[in-house]
Amino acid sequence: PSAPAATAAPGGVPALTGTPPDLSTMTPREQADRLFDRVMRSVSAGDSASAQAFLPMALAAYDLARPLDHDGLFHLSLLDRVALNLDAALAGAEEVLAAEPNHVLALSAAAEAAIDLGRLDDAAGYYRRLVEAYTQEVARALPEYQGHANLMESARVAAEAFLAAR
């Protein structure tokens, strides 16, 4: 099958058109990442039916792809948040933070899950750490930071806005 053509979707997330990829030729992690992208594109486009259709497959794919690196755990945390598995979303972000206490994406994911859980003081703590570590962390140019460059600055802005409103 041919690779799908990328076009712009709402929110700057690439949309896929064309023939879907053949998942059977991919590693478990590649499959999980493709499903993650599909769910996140659907969420970004406001297509909750498609997001909900692919969400269980994406969650299961990440479980099959274990052990996960920090990027995979970040993806899983976001998927758990979409699925309203908020404790699991927070736990996934905290798993990254146990190894990398200033990981910007994990701090952002942890803060968002904490907000959804009503743990605003915890969210403020995660966001405070994010703001304090941001410049130094960005300079590390981790692969997941480069892969989610569009989220890095928005995470900092959200953290600053949250902290300013408290």
PDB file of C-alpha atoms in Angstrom:
ATOM      1  CA  PRO A   1       0.000   0.000   0.000  1.00  0.00           C
ATOM      2  CA  SER A   2       1.107   3.507  -0.722  1.00  0.00           C
ATOM      3  CA  ALA A   3       1.939   5.893   2.095  1.00  0.00           C
ATOM      4  CA  PRO A   4      -0.793   8.386   2.883  1.00  0.00           C
ATOM      5  CA  ALA A   5      -0.325  11.951   1.690  1.00  0.00           C
ATOM      6  CA  ALA A   6      -0.033  14.536   4.458  1.00  0.00           C
ATOM      7  CA  THR A   7      -2.192  17.640   4.380  1.00  0.00           C
ATOM      8  CA  ALA A   8      -2.917  20.236   7.034  1.00  0.00           C
ATOM      9  CA  ALA A   9      -5.801  19.579   9.430  1.00  0.00           C
ATOM     10  CA  PRO A  10      -7.255  21.912  12.047  1.00  0.00           C
ATOM     11  CA  GLY A  11      -4.743  22.812  14.735  1.00  0.00           C
ATOM     12  CA  GLY A  12      -1.748  22.266  12.463  1.00  0.00           C
ATOM     13  CA  VAL A  13      -1.906  18.467  12.862  1.00  0.00           C
ATOM     14  CA  PRO A  14      -1.177  16.670   9.587  1.00  0.00           C
ATOM     15  CA  ALA A  15      -4.196  14.881   8.174  1.00  0.00           C
ATOM     16  CA  LEU A  16      -3.881  11.601   6.357  1.00  0.00           C
ATOM     17  CA  THR A  17      -5.430  10.936   3.014  1.00  0.00           C
ATOM     18  CA  GLY A  18      -4.987   8.038   0.649  1.00  0.00           C
ATOM     19  CA  THR A  19      -4.520   4.372   1.430  1.00  0.00           C
ATOM     20  CA  PRO A  20      -3.871   3.498   5.079  1.00  0.00           C
ATOM     21  CA  PRO A  21      -0.497   1.927   5.889  1.00  0.00           C
ATOM     22  CA  ASP A  22      -0.131  -1.824   6.224  1.00  0.00           C
ATOM     23  CA  LEU A  23       0.274  -2.237   9.988  1.00  0.00           C
ATOM     24  CA  SER A  24       1.388  -5.853   9.596  1.00  0.00           C
ATOM     25  CA  THR A  25       4.736  -4.675   8.186  1.00  0.00           C
ATOM     26  CA  MET A  26       5.464  -2.441  11.213  1.00  0.00           C
ATOM     27  CA  THR A  27       7.007  -3.090  14.597  1.00  0.00           C
ATOM     28  CA  PRO A  28       4.645  -3.012  17.588  1.00  0.00           C
ATOM     29  CA  ARG A  29       5.941   0.449  18.498  1.00  0.00           C
ATOM     30  CA  GLU A  30       5.451   1.774  14.961  1.00  0.00           C
ATOM     31  CA  GLN A  31       1.888   0.437  15.033  1.00  0.00           C
ATOM     32  CA  ALA A  32       1.267   2.090  18.391  1.00  0.00           C
ATOM     33  CA  ASP A  33       2.660   5.412  17.174  1.00  0.00           C
ATOM     34  CA  ARG A  34       0.493   5.321  14.040  1.00  0.00           C
ATOM     35  CA  LEU A  35      -2.597   4.684  16.152  1.00  0.00           C
ATOM     36  CA  PHE A  36      -1.553   7.456  18.563  1.00  0.00           C
ATOM     37  CA  ASP A  37      -1.270   9.859  15.628  1.00  0.00           C
ATOM     38  CA  ARG A  38      -4.674   8.767  14.363  1.00  0.00           C
ATOM     39  CA  VAL A  39      -6.343   9.343  17.736  1.00  0.00           C
ATOM     40  CA  MET A  40      -4.647  12.710  18.296  1.00  0.00           C
ATOM     41  CA  ARG A  41      -5.547  13.903  14.788  1.00  0.00           C
ATOM     42  CA  SER A  42      -9.145  12.935  15.428  1.00  0.00           C
ATOM     43  CA  VAL A  43      -9.168  14.737  18.783  1.00  0.00           C
ATOM     44  CA  SER A  44      -7.605  17.830  17.198  1.00  0.00           C
ATOM     45  CA  ALA A  45     -10.201  17.814  14.433  1.00  0.00           C
ATOM     46  CA  GLY A  46     -13.070  17.408  16.905  1.00  0.00           C
ATOM     47  CA  ASP A  47     -13.912  13.967  15.519  1.00  0.00           C
ATOM     48  CA  SER A  48     -14.768  12.216  18.768  1.00  0.00           C
ATOM     49  CA  ALA A  49     -16.322   9.212  17.012  1.00  0.00           C
ATOM     50  CA  SER A  50     -13.083   8.406  15.202  1.00  0.00           C
ATOM     51  CA  ALA A  51     -10.998   9.101  18.305  1.00  0.00           C
ATOM     52  CA  GLN A  52     -13.132   6.747  20.375  1.00  0.00           C
ATOM     53  CA  ALA A  53     -13.027   4.084  17.658  1.00  0.00           C
ATOM     54  CA  PHE A  54      -9.223   4.018  17.515  1.00  0.00           C
ATOM     55  CA  LEU A  55      -8.501   4.755  21.192  1.00  0.00           C
ATOM     56  CA  PRO A  56      -8.831   1.165  22.513  1.00  0.00           C
ATOM     57  CA  MET A  57      -6.585  -0.092  19.710  1.00  0.00           C
ATOM     58  CA  ALA A  58      -3.975   2.582  20.471  1.00  0.00           C
ATOM     59  CA  LEU A  59      -3.963   1.793  24.190  1.00  0.00           C
ATOM     60  CA  ALA A  60      -3.639  -1.930  23.507  1.00  0.00           C
ATOM     61  CA  ALA A  61      -0.866  -1.311  20.976  1.00  0.00           C
ATOM     62  CA  TYR A  62       1.237   0.565  23.535  1.00  0.00           C
ATOM     63  CA  ASP A  63       0.749  -2.245  26.033  1.00  0.00           C
ATOM     64  CA  LEU A  64       2.041  -4.684  23.405  1.00  0.00           C
ATOM     65  CA  ALA A  65       5.003  -2.417  22.600  1.00  0.00           C
ATOM     66  CA  ARG A  66       6.367  -2.406  26.164  1.00  0.00           C
ATOM     67  CA  PRO A  67       8.862  -1.626  27.492  1.00  0.00           C
ATOM     68  CA  LEU A  68       8.330   1.977  26.406  1.00  0.00           C
ATOM     69  CA  ASP A  69      10.808   4.812  26.230  1.00  0.00           C
ATOM     70  CA  HIS A  70       9.920   8.269  27.533  1.00  0.00           C
ATOM     71  CA  ASP A  71       8.214   9.261  24.301  1.00  0.00           C
ATOM     72  CA  GLY A  72       6.084   6.118  24.354  1.00  0.00           C
ATOM     73  CA  LEU A  73       5.111   6.710  27.974  1.00  0.00           C
ATOM     74  CA  PHE A  74       4.208  10.301  27.095  1.00  0.00           C
ATOM     75  CA  HIS A  75       2.010   9.057  24.245  1.00  0.00           C
ATOM     76  CA  LEU A  76       0.370   6.526  26.542  1.00  0.00           C
ATOM     77  CA  SER A  77      -0.273   9.225  29.152  1.00  0.00           C
ATOM     78  CA  LEU A  78      -2.014  11.400  26.561  1.00  0.00           C
ATOM     79  CA  LEU A  79      -4.088   8.479  25.319  1.00  0.00           C
ATOM     80  CA  ASP A  80      -5.099   7.566  28.873  1.00  0.00           C
ATOM     81  CA  ARG A  81      -6.184  11.172  29.412  1.00  0.00           C
ATOM     82  CA  VAL A  82      -8.332  11.084  26.251  1.00  0.00           C
ATOM     83  CA  ALA A  83      -9.828   7.820  27.550  1.00  0.00           C
ATOM     84  CA  LEU A  84     -10.473   9.526  30.912  1.00  0.00           C
ATOM     85  CA  ASN A  85      -8.161   7.033  32.621  1.00  0.00           C
ATOM     86  CA  LEU A  86      -6.850   9.987  34.592  1.00  0.00           C
ATOM     87  CA  ASP A  87      -4.997   8.080  37.310  1.00  0.00           C
ATOM     88  CA  ALA A  88      -3.251   6.034  34.614  1.00  0.00           C
ATOM     89  CA  ALA A  89      -2.450   9.218  32.667  1.00  0.00           C
ATOM     90  CA  LEU A  90      -0.822  10.716  35.740  1.00  0.00           C
ATOM     91  CA  ALA A  91       1.006   7.463  36.538  1.00  0.00           C
ATOM     92  CA  GLY A  92       2.437   7.288  33.010  1.00  0.00           C
ATOM     93  CA  ALA A  93       3.751  10.842  33.214  1.00  0.00           C
ATOM     94  CA  GLU A  94       5.163  10.185  36.675  1.00  0.00           C
ATOM     95  CA  GLU A  95       6.955   7.085  35.363  1.00  0.00           C
ATOM     96  CA  VAL A  96       8.929   9.360  33.045  1.00  0.00           C
ATOM     97  CA  LEU A  97       9.480  11.897  35.821  1.00  0.00           C
ATOM     98  CA  ALA A  98      10.936   9.208  38.092  1.00  0.00           C
ATOM     99  CA  ALA A  99      13.814   8.903  35.617  1.00  0.00           C
ATOM    100  CA  GLU A 100      13.827  12.472  34.242  1.00  0.00           C
ATOM    101  CA  PRO A 101      12.384  14.843  36.892  1.00  0.00           C
ATOM    102  CA  ASN A 102      12.417  17.882  34.575  1.00  0.00           C
ATOM    103  CA  HIS A 103      11.106  16.242  31.395  1.00  0.00           C
ATOM    104  CA  VAL A 104       8.975  19.019  29.872  1.00  0.00           C
ATOM    105  CA  LEU A 105       6.464  16.801  28.096  1.00  0.00           C
ATOM    106  CA  ALA A 106       5.965  14.563  31.132  1.00  0.00           C
ATOM    107  CA  LEU A 107       5.585  17.584  33.429  1.00  0.00           C
ATOM    108  CA  SER A 108       2.958  18.987  31.086  1.00  0.00           C
ATOM    109  CA  ALA A 109       1.103  15.656  30.878  1.00  0.00           C
ATOM    110  CA  ALA A 110       1.248  15.236  34.660  1.00  0.00           C
ATOM    111  CA  ALA A 111      -0.059  18.764  35.234  1.00  0.00           C
ATOM    112  CA  GLU A 112      -2.943  18.292  32.803  1.00  0.00           C
ATOM    113  CA  ALA A 113      -3.924  14.978  34.371  1.00  0.00           C
ATOM    114  CA  ALA A 114      -3.689  16.520  37.852  1.00  0.00           C
ATOM    115  CA  ILE A 115      -5.969  19.368  36.763  1.00  0.00           C
ATOM    116  CA  ASP A 116      -8.499  16.871  35.407  1.00  0.00           C
ATOM    117  CA  LEU A 117      -8.309  14.998  38.716  1.00  0.00           C
ATOM    118  CA  GLY A 118      -8.949  18.237  40.626  1.00  0.00           C
ATOM    119  CA  ARG A 119      -5.461  18.225  42.152  1.00  0.00           C
ATOM    120  CA  LEU A 120      -4.678  21.852  41.431  1.00  0.00           C
ATOM    121  CA  ASP A 121      -1.824  22.159  43.921  1.00  0.00           C
ATOM    122  CA  ASP A 122      -0.120  19.155  42.334  1.00  0.00           C
ATOM    123  CA  ALA A 123      -0.673  20.671  38.887  1.00  0.00           C
ATOM    124  CA  ALA A 124       0.913  23.930  40.052  1.00  0.00           C
ATOM    125  CA  GLY A 125       3.950  22.003  41.274  1.00  0.00           C
ATOM    126  CA  TYR A 126       4.391  20.232  37.934  1.00  0.00           C
ATOM    127  CA  TYR A 127       3.932  23.472  36.022  1.00  0.00           C
ATOM    128  CA  ARG A 128       6.348  25.341  38.296  1.00  0.00           C
ATOM    129  CA  ARG A 129       9.015  22.718  37.619  1.00  0.00           C
ATOM    130  CA  LEU A 130       8.295  22.935  33.894  1.00  0.00           C
ATOM    131  CA  VAL A 131       8.755  26.710  33.803  1.00  0.00           C
ATOM    132  CA  GLU A 132      11.932  26.561  35.901  1.00  0.00           C
ATOM    133  CA  ALA A 133      13.528  23.814  33.802  1.00  0.00           C
ATOM    134  CA  TYR A 134      12.219  24.788  30.367  1.00  0.00           C
ATOM    135  CA  THR A 135      15.236  26.566  28.886  1.00  0.00           C
ATOM    136  CA  GLN A 136      17.732  23.979  30.066  1.00  0.00           C
ATOM    137  CA  GLU A 137      15.516  21.088  28.952  1.00  0.00           C
ATOM    138  CA  VAL A 138      14.893  22.507  25.483  1.00  0.00           C
ATOM    139  CA  ALA A 139      18.655  22.824  25.029  1.00  0.00           C
ATOM    140  CA  ARG A 140      18.945  19.057  25.559  1.00  0.00           C
ATOM    141  CA  ALA A 141      17.175  18.544  22.209  1.00  0.00           C
ATOM    142  CA  LEU A 142      15.837  15.117  23.180  1.00  0.00           C
ATOM    143  CA  PRO A 143      14.291  13.153  20.297  1.00  0.00           C
ATOM    144  CA  GLU A 144      10.837  13.387  21.869  1.00  0.00           C
ATOM    145  CA  TYR A 145      11.237  17.158  22.237  1.00  0.00           C
ATOM    146  CA  GLN A 146      12.055  17.416  18.550  1.00  0.00           C
ATOM    147  CA  GLY A 147       9.220  15.061  17.631  1.00  0.00           C
ATOM    148  CA  HIS A 148       6.750  17.154  19.608  1.00  0.00           C
ATOM    149  CA  ALA A 149       8.261  20.585  18.952  1.00  0.00           C
ATOM    150  CA  ASN A 150       4.768  22.006  18.411  1.00  0.00           C
ATOM    151  CA  LEU A 151       3.840  21.049  21.985  1.00  0.00           C
ATOM    152  CA  MET A 152       6.940  22.351  23.732  1.00  0.00           C
ATOM    153  CA  GLU A 153       6.216  26.070  23.565  1.00  0.00           C
ATOM    154  CA  SER A 154       2.484  25.569  24.138  1.00  0.00           C
ATOM    155  CA  ALA A 155       3.308  23.567  27.296  1.00  0.00           C
ATOM    156  CA  ARG A 156       5.379  26.467  28.620  1.00  0.00           C
ATOM    157  CA  VAL A 157       2.658  28.991  27.770  1.00  0.00           C
ATOM    158  CA  ALA A 158      -0.020  26.838  29.446  1.00  0.00           C
ATOM    159  CA  ALA A 159       2.166  26.444  32.531  1.00  0.00           C
ATOM    160  CA  GLU A 160       2.779  30.172  32.832  1.00  0.00           C
ATOM    161  CA  ALA A 161      -0.906  30.965  32.311  1.00  0.00           C
ATOM    162  CA  PHE A 162      -1.984  28.431  34.924  1.00  0.00           C
ATOM    163  CA  LEU A 163       0.513  29.727  37.464  1.00  0.00           C
ATOM    164  CA  ALA A 164      -0.397  33.364  36.779  1.00  0.00           C
ATOM    165  CA  ALA A 165      -4.082  32.601  37.406  1.00  0.00           C
ATOM    166  CA  ARG A 166      -3.418  31.095  40.846  1.00  0.00           C
TER     167      ARG A 166
END
